[in-house]
Coordinates of C-alpha atoms in Angstrom, one line a residue:
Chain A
X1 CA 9.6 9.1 -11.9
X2 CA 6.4 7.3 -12.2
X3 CA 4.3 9.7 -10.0
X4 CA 0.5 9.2 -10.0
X5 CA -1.5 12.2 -8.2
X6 CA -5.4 11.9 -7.2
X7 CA -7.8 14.4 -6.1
X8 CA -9.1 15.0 -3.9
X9 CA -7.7 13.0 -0.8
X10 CA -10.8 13.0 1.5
X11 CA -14.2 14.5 0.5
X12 CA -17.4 14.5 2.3
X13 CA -20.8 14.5 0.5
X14 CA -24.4 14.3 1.2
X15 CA -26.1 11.2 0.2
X16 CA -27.7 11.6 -4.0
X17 CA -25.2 14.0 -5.2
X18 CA -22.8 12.6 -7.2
X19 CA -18.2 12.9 -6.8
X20 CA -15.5 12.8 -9.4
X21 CA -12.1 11.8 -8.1
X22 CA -9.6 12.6 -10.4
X23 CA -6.2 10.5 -11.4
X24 CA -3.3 12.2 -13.2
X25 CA -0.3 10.3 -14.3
X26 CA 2.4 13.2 -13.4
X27 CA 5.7 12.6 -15.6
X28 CA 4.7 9.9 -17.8
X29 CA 1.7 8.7 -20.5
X30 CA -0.6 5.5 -19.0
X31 CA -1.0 3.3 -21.6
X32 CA -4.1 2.1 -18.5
X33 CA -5.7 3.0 -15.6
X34 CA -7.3 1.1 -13.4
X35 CA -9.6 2.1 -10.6
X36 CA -9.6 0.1 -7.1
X37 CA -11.6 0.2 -3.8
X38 CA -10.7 -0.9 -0.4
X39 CA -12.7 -1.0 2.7
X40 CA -11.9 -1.0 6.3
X41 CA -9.1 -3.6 6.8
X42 CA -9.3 -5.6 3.3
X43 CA -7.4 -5.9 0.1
X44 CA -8.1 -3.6 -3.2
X45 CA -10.6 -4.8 -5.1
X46 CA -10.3 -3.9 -9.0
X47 CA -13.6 -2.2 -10.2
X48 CA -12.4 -1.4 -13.1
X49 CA -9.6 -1.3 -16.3
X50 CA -9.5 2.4 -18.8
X51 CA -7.6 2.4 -21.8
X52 CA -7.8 6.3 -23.3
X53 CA -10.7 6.8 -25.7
X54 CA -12.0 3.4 -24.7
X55 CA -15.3 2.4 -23.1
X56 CA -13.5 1.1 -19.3
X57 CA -14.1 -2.4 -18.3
X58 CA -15.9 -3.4 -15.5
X59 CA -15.0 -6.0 -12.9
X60 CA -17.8 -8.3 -12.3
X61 CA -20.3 -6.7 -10.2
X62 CA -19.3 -3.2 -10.2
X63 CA -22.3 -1.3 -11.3
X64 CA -20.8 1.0 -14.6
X65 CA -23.9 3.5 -14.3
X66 CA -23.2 4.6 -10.8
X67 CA -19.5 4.3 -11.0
X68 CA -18.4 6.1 -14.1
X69 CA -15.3 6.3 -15.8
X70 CA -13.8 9.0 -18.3
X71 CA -10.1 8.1 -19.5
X72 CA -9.9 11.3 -21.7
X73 CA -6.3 11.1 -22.0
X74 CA -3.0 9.7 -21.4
X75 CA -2.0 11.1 -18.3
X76 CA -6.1 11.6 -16.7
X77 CA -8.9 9.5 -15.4
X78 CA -11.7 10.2 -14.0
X79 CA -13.8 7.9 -11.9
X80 CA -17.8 10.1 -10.8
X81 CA -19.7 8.0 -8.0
X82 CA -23.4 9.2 -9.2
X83 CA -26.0 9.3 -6.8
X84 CA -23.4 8.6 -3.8
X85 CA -25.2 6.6 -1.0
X86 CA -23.3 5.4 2.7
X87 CA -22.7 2.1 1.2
X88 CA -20.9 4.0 -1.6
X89 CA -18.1 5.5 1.6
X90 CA -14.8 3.9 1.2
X91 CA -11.1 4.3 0.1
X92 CA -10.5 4.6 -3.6
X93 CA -7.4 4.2 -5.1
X94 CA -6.1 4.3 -9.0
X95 CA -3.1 3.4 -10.4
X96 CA -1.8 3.3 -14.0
X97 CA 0.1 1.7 -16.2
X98 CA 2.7 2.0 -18.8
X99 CA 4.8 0.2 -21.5
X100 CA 8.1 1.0 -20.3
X101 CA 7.4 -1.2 -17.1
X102 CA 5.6 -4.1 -15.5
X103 CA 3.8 -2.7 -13.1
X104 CA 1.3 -0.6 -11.4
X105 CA 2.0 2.7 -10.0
X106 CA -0.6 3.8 -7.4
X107 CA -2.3 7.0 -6.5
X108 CA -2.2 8.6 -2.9
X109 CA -6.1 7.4 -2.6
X110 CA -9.5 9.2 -2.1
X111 CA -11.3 9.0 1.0
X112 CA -15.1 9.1 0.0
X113 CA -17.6 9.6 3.2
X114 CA -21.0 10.0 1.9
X115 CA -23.4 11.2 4.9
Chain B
X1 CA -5.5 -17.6 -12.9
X2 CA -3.7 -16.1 -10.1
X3 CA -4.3 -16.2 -6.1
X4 CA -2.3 -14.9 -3.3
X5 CA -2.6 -16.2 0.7
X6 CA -1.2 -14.3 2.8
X7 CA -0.4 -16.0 6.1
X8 CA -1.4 -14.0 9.2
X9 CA -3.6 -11.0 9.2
X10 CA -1.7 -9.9 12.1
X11 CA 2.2 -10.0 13.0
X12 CA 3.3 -8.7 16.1
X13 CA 7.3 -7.9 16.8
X14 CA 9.4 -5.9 18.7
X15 CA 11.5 -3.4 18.0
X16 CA 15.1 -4.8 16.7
X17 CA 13.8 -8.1 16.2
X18 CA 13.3 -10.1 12.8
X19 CA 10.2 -9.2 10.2
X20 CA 8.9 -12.1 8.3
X21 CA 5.9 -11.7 6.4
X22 CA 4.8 -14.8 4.7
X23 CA 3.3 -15.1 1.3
X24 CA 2.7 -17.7 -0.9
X25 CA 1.0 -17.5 -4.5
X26 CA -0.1 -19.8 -7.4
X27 CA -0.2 -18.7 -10.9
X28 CA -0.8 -20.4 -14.6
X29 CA 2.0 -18.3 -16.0
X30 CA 5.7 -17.6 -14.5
X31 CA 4.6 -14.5 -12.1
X32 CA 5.7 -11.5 -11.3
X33 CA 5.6 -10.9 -7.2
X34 CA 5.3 -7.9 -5.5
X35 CA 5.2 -6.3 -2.1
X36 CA 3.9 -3.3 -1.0
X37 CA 3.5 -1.4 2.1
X38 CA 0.2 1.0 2.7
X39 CA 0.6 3.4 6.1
X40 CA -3.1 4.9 7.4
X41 CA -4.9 6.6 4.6
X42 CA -2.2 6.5 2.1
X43 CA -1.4 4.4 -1.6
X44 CA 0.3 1.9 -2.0
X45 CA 4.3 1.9 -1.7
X46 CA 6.5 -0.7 -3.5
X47 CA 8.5 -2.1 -1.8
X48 CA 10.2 -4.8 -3.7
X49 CA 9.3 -7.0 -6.9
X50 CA 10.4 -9.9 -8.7
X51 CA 9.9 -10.1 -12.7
X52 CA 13.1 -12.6 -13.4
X53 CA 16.5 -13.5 -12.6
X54 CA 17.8 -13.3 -9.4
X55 CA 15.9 -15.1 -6.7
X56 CA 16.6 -12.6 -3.8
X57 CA 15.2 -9.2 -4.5
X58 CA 16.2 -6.0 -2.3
X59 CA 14.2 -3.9 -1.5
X60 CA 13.2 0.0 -0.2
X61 CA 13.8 -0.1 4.2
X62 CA 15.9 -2.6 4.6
X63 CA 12.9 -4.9 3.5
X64 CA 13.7 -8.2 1.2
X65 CA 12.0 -11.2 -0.2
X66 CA 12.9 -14.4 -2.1
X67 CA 11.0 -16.4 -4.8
X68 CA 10.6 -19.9 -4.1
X69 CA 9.5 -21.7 -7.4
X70 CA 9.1 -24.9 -5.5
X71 CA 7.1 -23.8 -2.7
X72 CA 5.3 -21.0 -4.7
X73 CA 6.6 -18.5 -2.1
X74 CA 7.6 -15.2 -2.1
X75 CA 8.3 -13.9 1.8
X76 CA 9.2 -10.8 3.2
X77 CA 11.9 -10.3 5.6
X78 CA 13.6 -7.3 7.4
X79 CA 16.4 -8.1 9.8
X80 CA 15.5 -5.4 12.4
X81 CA 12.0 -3.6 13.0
X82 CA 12.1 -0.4 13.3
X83 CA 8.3 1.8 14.9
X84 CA 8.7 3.3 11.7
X85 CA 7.8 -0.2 9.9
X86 CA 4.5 -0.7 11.2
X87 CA 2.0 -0.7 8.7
X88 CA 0.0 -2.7 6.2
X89 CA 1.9 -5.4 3.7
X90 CA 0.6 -6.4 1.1
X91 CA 2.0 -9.4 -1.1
X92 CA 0.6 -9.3 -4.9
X93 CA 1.7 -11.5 -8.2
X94 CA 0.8 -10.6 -11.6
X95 CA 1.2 -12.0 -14.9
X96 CA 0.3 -10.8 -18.8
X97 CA -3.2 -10.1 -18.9
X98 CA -4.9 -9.7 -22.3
X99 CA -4.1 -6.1 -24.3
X100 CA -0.8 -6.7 -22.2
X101 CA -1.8 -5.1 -18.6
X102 CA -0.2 -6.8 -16.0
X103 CA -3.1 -6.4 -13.4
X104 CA -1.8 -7.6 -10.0
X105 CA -4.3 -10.0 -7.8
X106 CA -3.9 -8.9 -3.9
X107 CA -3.5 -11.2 -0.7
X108 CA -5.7 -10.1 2.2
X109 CA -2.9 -8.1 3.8
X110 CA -1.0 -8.5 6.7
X111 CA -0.7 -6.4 9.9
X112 CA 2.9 -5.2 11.5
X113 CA 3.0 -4.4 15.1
X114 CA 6.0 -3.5 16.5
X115 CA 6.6 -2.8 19.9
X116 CA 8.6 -1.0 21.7

């Protein structure tokens, strides 16, 4: 049980257009989600917190207009990266959350390469 | 607030010989400690965690850690690497946010080499 899904693994944009990575909590509701990124060699770094129906909260200097967040319902979350630049390339990863337990449960991740 | 150091970005052993992967955290609240491992271009795997009671936790592979409330520690050990280990660790601790998330802080991560 507990099995969180993202897609797509890997996707390669041009620089200006904008990717949604999805998040789907497979066999159980998220009460959360919350959306990390990890570069080359470092830790995850929490962008940001969705509760469904709820605006998301943003970790501190994570820009909410280019990194969007849609938590429409208990089991999906969607995370758009508008207006994708290089700087913007890097490993995303969700997880999510539920009452029954006290932890995360992580997605497989989404390699984002923005050309 | 909550931090995690993780000693060692690197940790080099061979095959057969003893893993220890060294964590130690602080925390305002009693923590929960976790360990996960990460292989190339993958999510995170848990490995083990401690929320209460007993001290030593077991864990997936062979992998186990024990929390130290006097040292604030929480290492990993393995008795025998396998190849098959080598990967990325990392040790995380956690406590009630607020709305009740339990939102995990991260150490930097730690390395495992194993050689043949």
């Amino acid at each position: 049980g507990a099995v969180v899904s993202q897609h797509p693994s890997r996707v390669i944009c041009k620089s200006g257009t904008s990717v949604k990575i999805e998040c789907r909590s497979l066999d159980f509701q998220a009460t959360t989600m919350f959306w990390y990124r990890q570069f080359p060699k470092q830790s995850l770094m929490l962008m940001a917190t969705s509760n469904e129906g709820s605006k998301a909260t943003y970790e501190q200097g994570v820009e909410k207009d280019k990194f969007l967040i849609n938590h429409a319902s208990l089991t999906l979350s969607t995370l758009t990266v508008t207006s994708a630049h290089p700087e913007d390339s890097s490993f995303y990863i969700c997880s999510a959350e539920t009452n029954s337990y006290n932890e995360q449960f992580f997605g497989p991740g989404t390699r984002l390469t923005v050309l | 607030a909550q931090s995690v150091t993780q000693l060692g970005s690197h940790v080099s052993v061979s095959e057969g010989a003893l893993v220890l992967l060294r964590c130690n955290y602080s925390s305002s609240v009693p923590p929960y400690l976790f360990w996960y491992v990460q292989y190339p271009n993958q999510g995170l795997q848990l490995l083990l965690k401690y929320t209460t009671g007993a001290t030593l936790v077991k864990g997936i592979n062979g992998f186990e850690a024990e929390f130290k409330k006097s040292e604030t520690s929480f290492h990993l050990t393995k008795p025998s690497a396998h190849m098959s280990d080598a990967a990325e660790y990392f040790c995380a601790v956690s406590g009630p946010a607020s709305g009740g998330s339990y939102i995990p802080t991260f150490g930097r991560g730690t390395s495992l080499i194993v050689h043949p």
